[in-house]
CSV table of C-alpha atoms in Angstrom, one decimal:
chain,number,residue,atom,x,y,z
A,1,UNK,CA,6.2,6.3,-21.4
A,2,UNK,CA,8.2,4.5,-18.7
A,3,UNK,CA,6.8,3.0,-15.5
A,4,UNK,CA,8.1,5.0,-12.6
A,5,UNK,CA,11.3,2.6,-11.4
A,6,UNK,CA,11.5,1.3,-8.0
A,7,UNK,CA,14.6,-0.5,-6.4
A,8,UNK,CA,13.8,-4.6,-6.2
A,9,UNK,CA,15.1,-5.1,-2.8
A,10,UNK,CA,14.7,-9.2,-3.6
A,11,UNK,CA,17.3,-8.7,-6.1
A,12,UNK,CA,20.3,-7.1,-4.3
A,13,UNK,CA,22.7,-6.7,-7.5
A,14,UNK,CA,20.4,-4.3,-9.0
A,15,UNK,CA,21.4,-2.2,-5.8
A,16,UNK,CA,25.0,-2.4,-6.6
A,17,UNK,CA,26.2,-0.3,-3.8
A,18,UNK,CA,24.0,2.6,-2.9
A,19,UNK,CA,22.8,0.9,0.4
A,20,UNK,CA,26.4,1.3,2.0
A,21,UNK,CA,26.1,5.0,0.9
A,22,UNK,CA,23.3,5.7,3.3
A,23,UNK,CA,24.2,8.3,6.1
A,24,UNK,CA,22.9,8.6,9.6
A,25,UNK,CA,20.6,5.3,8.8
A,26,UNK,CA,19.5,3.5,12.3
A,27,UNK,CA,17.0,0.5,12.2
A,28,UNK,CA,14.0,1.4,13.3
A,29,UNK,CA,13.0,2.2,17.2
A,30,UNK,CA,11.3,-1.2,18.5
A,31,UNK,CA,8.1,0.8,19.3
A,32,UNK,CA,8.0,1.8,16.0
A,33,UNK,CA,8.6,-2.0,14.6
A,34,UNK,CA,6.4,-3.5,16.9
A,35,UNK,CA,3.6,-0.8,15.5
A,36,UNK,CA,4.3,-1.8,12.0
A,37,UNK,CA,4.0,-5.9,13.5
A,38,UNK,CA,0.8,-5.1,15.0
A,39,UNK,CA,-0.4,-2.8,12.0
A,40,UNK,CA,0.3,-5.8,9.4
A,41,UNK,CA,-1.0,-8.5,11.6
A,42,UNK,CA,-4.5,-6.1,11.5
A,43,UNK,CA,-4.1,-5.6,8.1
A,44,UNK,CA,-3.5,-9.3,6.7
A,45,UNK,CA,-6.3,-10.3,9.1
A,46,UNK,CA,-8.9,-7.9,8.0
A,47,UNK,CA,-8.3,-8.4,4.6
A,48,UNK,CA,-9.2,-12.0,4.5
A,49,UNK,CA,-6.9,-13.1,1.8
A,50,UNK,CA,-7.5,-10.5,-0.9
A,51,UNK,CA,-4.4,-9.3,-2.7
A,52,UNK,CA,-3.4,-6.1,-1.4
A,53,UNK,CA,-2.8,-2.9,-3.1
A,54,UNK,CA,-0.6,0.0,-1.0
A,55,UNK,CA,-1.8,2.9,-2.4
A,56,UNK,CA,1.4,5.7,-2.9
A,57,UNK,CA,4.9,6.0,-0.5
A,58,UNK,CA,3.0,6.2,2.5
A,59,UNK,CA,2.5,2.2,3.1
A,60,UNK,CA,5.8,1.2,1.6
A,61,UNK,CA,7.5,-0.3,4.9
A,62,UNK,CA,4.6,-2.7,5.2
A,63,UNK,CA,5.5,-3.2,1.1
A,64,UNK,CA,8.9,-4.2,1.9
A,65,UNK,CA,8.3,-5.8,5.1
A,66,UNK,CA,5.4,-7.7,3.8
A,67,UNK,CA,7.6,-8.7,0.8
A,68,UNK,CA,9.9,-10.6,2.7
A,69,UNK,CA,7.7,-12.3,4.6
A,70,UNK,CA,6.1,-13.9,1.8
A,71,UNK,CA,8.8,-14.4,-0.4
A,72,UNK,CA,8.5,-18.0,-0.9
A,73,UNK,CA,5.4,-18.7,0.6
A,74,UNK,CA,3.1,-20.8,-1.5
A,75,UNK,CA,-0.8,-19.5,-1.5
A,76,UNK,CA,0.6,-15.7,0.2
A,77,UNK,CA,-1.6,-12.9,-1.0
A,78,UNK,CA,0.1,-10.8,-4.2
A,79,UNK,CA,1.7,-7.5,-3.5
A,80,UNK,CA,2.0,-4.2,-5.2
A,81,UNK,CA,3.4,-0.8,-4.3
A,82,UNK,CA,0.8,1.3,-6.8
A,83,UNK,CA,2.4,4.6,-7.8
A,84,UNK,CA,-0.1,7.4,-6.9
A,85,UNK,CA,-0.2,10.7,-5.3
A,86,UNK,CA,-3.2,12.3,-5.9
A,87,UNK,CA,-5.5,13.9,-3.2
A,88,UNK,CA,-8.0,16.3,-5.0
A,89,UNK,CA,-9.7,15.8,-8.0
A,90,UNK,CA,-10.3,19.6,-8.7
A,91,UNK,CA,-12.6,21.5,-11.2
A,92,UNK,CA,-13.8,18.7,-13.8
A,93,UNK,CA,-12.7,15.6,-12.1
A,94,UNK,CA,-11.2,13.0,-12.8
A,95,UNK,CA,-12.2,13.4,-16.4
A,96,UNK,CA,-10.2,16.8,-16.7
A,97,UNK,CA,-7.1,14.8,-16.7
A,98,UNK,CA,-5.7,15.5,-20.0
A,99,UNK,CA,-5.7,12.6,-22.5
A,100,UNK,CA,-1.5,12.2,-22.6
A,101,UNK,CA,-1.4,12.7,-18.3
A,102,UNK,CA,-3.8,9.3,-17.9
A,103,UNK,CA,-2.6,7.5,-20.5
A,104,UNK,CA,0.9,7.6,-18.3
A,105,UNK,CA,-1.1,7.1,-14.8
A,106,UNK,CA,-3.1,3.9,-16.8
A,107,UNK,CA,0.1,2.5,-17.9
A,108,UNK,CA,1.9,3.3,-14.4
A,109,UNK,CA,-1.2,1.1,-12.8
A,110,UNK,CA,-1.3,-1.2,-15.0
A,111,UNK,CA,2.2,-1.8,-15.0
A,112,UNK,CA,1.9,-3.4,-11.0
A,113,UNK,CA,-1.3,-5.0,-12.3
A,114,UNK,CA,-4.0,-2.6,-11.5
A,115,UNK,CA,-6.3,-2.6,-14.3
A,116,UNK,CA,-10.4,-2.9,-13.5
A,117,UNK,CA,-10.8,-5.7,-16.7
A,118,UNK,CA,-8.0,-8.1,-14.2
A,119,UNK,CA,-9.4,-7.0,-11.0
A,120,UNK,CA,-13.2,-7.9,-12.2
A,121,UNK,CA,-11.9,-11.5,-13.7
A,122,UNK,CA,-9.6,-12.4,-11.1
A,123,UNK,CA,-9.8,-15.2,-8.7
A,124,UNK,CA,-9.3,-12.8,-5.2
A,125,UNK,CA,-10.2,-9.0,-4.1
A,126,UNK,CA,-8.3,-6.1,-4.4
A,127,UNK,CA,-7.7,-4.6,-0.8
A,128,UNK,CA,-6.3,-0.9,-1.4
A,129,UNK,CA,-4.4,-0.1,1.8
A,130,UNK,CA,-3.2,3.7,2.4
A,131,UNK,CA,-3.1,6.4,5.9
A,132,UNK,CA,-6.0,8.3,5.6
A,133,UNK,CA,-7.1,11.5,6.8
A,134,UNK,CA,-10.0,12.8,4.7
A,135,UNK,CA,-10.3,9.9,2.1
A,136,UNK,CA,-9.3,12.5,-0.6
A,137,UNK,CA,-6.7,9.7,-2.4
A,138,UNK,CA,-8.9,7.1,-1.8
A,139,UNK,CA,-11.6,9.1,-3.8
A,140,UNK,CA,-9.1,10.1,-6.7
A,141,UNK,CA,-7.9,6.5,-7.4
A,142,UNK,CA,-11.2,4.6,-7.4
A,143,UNK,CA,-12.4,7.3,-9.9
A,144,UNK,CA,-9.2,7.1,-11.8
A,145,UNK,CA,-10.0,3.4,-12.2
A,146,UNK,CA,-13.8,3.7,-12.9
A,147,UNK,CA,-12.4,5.9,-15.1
A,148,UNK,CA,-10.3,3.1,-17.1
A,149,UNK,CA,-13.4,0.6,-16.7
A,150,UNK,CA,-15.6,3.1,-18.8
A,151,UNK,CA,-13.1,3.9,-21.7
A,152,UNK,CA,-12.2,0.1,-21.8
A,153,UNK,CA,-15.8,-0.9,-21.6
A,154,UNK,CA,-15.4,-3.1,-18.5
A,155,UNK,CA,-18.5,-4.0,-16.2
A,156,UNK,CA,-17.4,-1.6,-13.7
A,157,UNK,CA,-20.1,-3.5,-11.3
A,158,UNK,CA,-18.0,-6.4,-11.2
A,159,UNK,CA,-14.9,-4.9,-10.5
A,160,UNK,CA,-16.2,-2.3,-7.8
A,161,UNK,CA,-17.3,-5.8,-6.2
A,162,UNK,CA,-14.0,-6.9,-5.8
A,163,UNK,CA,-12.8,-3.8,-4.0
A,164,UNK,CA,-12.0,-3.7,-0.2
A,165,UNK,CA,-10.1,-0.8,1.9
A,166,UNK,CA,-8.4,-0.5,4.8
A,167,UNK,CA,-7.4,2.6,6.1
A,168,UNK,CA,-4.7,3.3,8.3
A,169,UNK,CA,-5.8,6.5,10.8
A,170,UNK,CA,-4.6,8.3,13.9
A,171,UNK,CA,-5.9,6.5,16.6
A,172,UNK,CA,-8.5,8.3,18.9
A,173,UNK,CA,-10.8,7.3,21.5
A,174,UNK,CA,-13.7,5.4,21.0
A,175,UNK,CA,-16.8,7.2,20.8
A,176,UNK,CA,-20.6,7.5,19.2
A,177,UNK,CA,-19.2,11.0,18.4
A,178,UNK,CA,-15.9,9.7,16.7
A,179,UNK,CA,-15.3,11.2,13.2
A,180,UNK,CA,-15.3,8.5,10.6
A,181,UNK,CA,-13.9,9.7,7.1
A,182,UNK,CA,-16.2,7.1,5.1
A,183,UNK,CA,-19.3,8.5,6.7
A,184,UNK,CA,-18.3,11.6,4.4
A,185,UNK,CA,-17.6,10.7,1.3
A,186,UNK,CA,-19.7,11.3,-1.9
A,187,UNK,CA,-18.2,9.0,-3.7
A,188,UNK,CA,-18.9,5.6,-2.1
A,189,UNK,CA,-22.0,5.7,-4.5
A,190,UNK,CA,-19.1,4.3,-7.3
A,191,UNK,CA,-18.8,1.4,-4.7
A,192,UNK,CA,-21.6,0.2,-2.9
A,193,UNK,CA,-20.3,-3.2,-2.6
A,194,UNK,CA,-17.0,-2.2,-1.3
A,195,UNK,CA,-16.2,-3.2,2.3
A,196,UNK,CA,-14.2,-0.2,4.3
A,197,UNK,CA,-12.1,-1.2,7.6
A,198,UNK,CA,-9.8,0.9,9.1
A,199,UNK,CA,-6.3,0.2,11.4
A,200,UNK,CA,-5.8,2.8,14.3
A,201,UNK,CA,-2.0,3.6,14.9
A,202,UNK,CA,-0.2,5.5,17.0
A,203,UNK,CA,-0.3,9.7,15.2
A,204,UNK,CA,3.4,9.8,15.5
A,205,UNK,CA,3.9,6.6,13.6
A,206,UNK,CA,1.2,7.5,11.0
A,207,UNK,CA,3.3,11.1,10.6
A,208,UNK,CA,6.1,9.0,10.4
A,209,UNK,CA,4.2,7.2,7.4
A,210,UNK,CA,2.8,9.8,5.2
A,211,UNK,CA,5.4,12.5,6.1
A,212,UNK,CA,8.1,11.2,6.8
A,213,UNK,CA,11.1,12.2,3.8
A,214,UNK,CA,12.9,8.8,3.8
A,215,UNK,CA,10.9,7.3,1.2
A,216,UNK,CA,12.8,4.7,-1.8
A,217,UNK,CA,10.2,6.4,-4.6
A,218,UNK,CA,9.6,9.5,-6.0
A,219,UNK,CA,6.4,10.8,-5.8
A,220,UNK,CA,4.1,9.9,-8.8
A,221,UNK,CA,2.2,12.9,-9.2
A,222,UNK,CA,0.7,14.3,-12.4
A,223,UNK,CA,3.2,16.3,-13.2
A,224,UNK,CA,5.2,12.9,-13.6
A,225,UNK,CA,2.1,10.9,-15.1
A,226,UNK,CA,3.9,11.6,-18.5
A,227,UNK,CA,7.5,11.6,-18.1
A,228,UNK,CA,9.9,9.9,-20.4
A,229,UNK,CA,12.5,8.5,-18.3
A,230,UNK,CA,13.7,4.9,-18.0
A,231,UNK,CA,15.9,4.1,-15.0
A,232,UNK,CA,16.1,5.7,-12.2
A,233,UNK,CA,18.2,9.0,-11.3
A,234,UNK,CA,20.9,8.7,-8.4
A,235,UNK,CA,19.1,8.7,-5.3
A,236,UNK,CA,18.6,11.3,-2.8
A,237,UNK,CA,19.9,10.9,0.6
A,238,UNK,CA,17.1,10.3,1.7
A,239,UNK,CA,16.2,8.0,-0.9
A,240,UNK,CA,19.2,6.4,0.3
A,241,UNK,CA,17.8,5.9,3.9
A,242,UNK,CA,14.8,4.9,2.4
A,243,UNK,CA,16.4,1.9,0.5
A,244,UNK,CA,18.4,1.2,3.6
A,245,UNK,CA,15.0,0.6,5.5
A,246,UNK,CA,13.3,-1.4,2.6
A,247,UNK,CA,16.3,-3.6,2.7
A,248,UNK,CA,16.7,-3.9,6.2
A,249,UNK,CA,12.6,-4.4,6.5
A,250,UNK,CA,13.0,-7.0,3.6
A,251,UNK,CA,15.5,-9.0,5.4
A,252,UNK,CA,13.8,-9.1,8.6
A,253,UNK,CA,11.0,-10.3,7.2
A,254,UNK,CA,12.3,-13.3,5.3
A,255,UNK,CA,13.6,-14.6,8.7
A,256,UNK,CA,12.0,-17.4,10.3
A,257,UNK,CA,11.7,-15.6,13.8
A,258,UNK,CA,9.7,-13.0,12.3
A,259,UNK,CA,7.3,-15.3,10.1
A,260,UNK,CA,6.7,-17.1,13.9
A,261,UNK,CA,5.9,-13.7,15.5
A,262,UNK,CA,3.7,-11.9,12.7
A,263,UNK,CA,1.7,-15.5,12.6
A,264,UNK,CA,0.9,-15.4,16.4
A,265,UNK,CA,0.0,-12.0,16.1
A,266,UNK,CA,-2.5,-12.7,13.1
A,267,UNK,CA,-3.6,-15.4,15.3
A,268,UNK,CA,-4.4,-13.6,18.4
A,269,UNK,CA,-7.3,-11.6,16.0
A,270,UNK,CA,-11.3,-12.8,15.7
A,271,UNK,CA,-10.6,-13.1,12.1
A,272,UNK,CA,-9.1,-16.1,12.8
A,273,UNK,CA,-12.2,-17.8,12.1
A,274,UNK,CA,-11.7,-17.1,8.5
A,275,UNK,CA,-10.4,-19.9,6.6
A,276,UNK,CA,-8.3,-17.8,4.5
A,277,UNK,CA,-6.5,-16.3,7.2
A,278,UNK,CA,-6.1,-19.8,9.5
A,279,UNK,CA,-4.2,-20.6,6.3
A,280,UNK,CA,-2.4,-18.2,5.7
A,281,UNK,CA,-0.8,-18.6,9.6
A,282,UNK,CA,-0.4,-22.1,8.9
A,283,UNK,CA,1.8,-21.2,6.1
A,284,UNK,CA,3.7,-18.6,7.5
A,285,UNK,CA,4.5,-21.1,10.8
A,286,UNK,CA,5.7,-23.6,7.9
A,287,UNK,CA,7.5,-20.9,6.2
A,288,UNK,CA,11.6,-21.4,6.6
C-alpha cells in the first residue's frame, strides 16, 4: 500500500510547475496571517518543546509555515502533517476497522513517524494539534493508536504518557459556564496522563481551517486507508491554491524577519519560563 503523497514544498523541483498554474491565488489577508502568528506563537509555547503532530488538512498552514521556520534550525521541534480524517468511530469502534483498512491507516501513520513503540521510547512528547469542536477526531486517532500499541504489544502506559494536545477552538467568552469539549469525553480514561490545552481563534479563521477547500492533500479517509496508488494525481484547482499557500507560507517562514517576529511573540507568553521554550527563541533569534 502507498503512503498518501504530499507535495515537499522544501524541495521546489518536485513541483515542477503546478504552482504558476494556480488561479485567483492572493496571499493571505494580514488579519488572517497575523491570527496564524499569534496561533503558532500559543502553540509552540504551550507545547513546551514536544514534537508536534497536526492531526489531518485542517492544521496544514501552521505545517507549512512552521516548516520554514525551522528549516535549519538546530534543536527545533520535529514536524509531521499525519494523514487522518476520521471523526466517529461508529458501531464496534475502532476495532471494527477491517483488518486490510488499518493495516493502510498503520502504515500511513507510521510512514510520518507515528507509531506508539517510537513515541513511548523517544527522547520528547508527542503534542497532537488539530481544530476541535466535539473532540470526535481526537477520540478516533488516540484509539487508532492504542489500537496499534495492543496488536504490537507495546506498554501503551508509556506511550499515553508521552501524549499532549492542543486544540484549536472558536473563541468565546470567558465563563464558569463555558463549554469545554475535554470535560466530555469518555475516552480520556485511555489517557490519564495526557495534558489537554486549547488555542482560542477567531470562528472565521478556524472555518477557514477546517472548511476551507484549498487544501494541498486529499483527504485520508477510510475509504482511502487502502488504496494502491503511488504518486500523486494532477491537482485540483484548489489543490493548486493550496500548494500556492504552502509555498508562499514556506517561504515566509524561512525569512529572517519572520523568525524575529514569531520569537517575540513566543516571548511575550508566561511559558517563557520554560527552559525549552527560552531556547527555542534564542534559536529562532539566531536563526538566518
Amino acid at each position: 500500500m502507498a503512503k498518501p503523497f504530499r507535495w515537499d514544498f522544501a524541495k521546489r523541483e518536485q513541483l515542477g510547475g503546478w504552482i504558476d498554474r494556480a488561479s485567483d491565488f492572493h496571499p493571505p489577508h494580514p488579519e488572517d496571517l497575523d491570527t496564524l502568528r499569534e496561533t503558532a506563537a500559543r502553540i509552540l509555547a504551550m507545547s513546551d518543546g514536544a514534537d508536534l503532530a497536526f492531526i489531518g488538512r485542517s492544521p496544514e498552514n501552521f505545517y507549512d509555515y512552521l516548516s520554514g521556520i525551522f528549516d535549519g534550525i538546530e534543536g527545533a521541534p520535529a514536524l509531521s502533517l499525519v494523514p487522518f480524517s476520521m471523526r466517529g468511530l461508529g458501531v464496534g469502534g475502532v476495532d471494527a476497522i477491517a483488518p486490510h483498512k488499518f493495516e493502510g491507516l498503520r502504515a500511513a501513520l507510521e510512514a510520518q513517524g507515528v507509531r506508539p513503540s517510537a513515541i513511548a521510547k523517544g527522547g520528547a512528547a508527542l503534542c497532537l494539534v488539530d481544530a476541535v469542536a466535539y473532540g470526535g477526531t481526537f477520540e478516533s486517532f488516540v484509539t487508532v493508536l492504542h489500537r496499534i500499541a495492543r496488536e504490537d504489544g507495546t506498554d501503551w502506559n508509556a506511550v499515553q504518557r508521552k501524549l499532549r494536545i492542543i486544540g484549536l477552538r472558536v473563541r468565546t467568552k470567558n465563563s464558569p459556564k463555558t463549554w469545554r469539549w475535554q470535560q466530555h469525553q469518555r475516552w480520556l480514561d485511555l489517557v490519564p496522563d495526557m495534558s489537554i490545552k486549547n488555542v482560542s481563534v477567531p470562528d472565521g479563521y478556524l472555518f477557514l481551517l477546517a472548511s476551507g477547500p484549498d487544501k494541498v492533500t486529499r483527504s485520508f479517509h477510510e475509504g482511502r486507508w487502502d488504496e494502491d496508488q503511488s504518486g500523486a494525481a494532477p491537482p485540483s484547482e484548489d489543490q493548486l491554491r493550496g500548494m500556492a499557500l504552502a509555498a508562499w507560507l514556506y517561504d515566509l517562514g524561512q525569512t529572517r524577519e519572520e523568525r524575529h517576529t514569531l520569537a517575540g511573540l513566543i516571548a511575550a507568553r508566561p511559558e517563557m519560563k520554560q527552559a525549552a521554550t527560552r531556547a527555542l527563541v534564542t534559536a529562532l533569534r539566531r536563526g538566518h
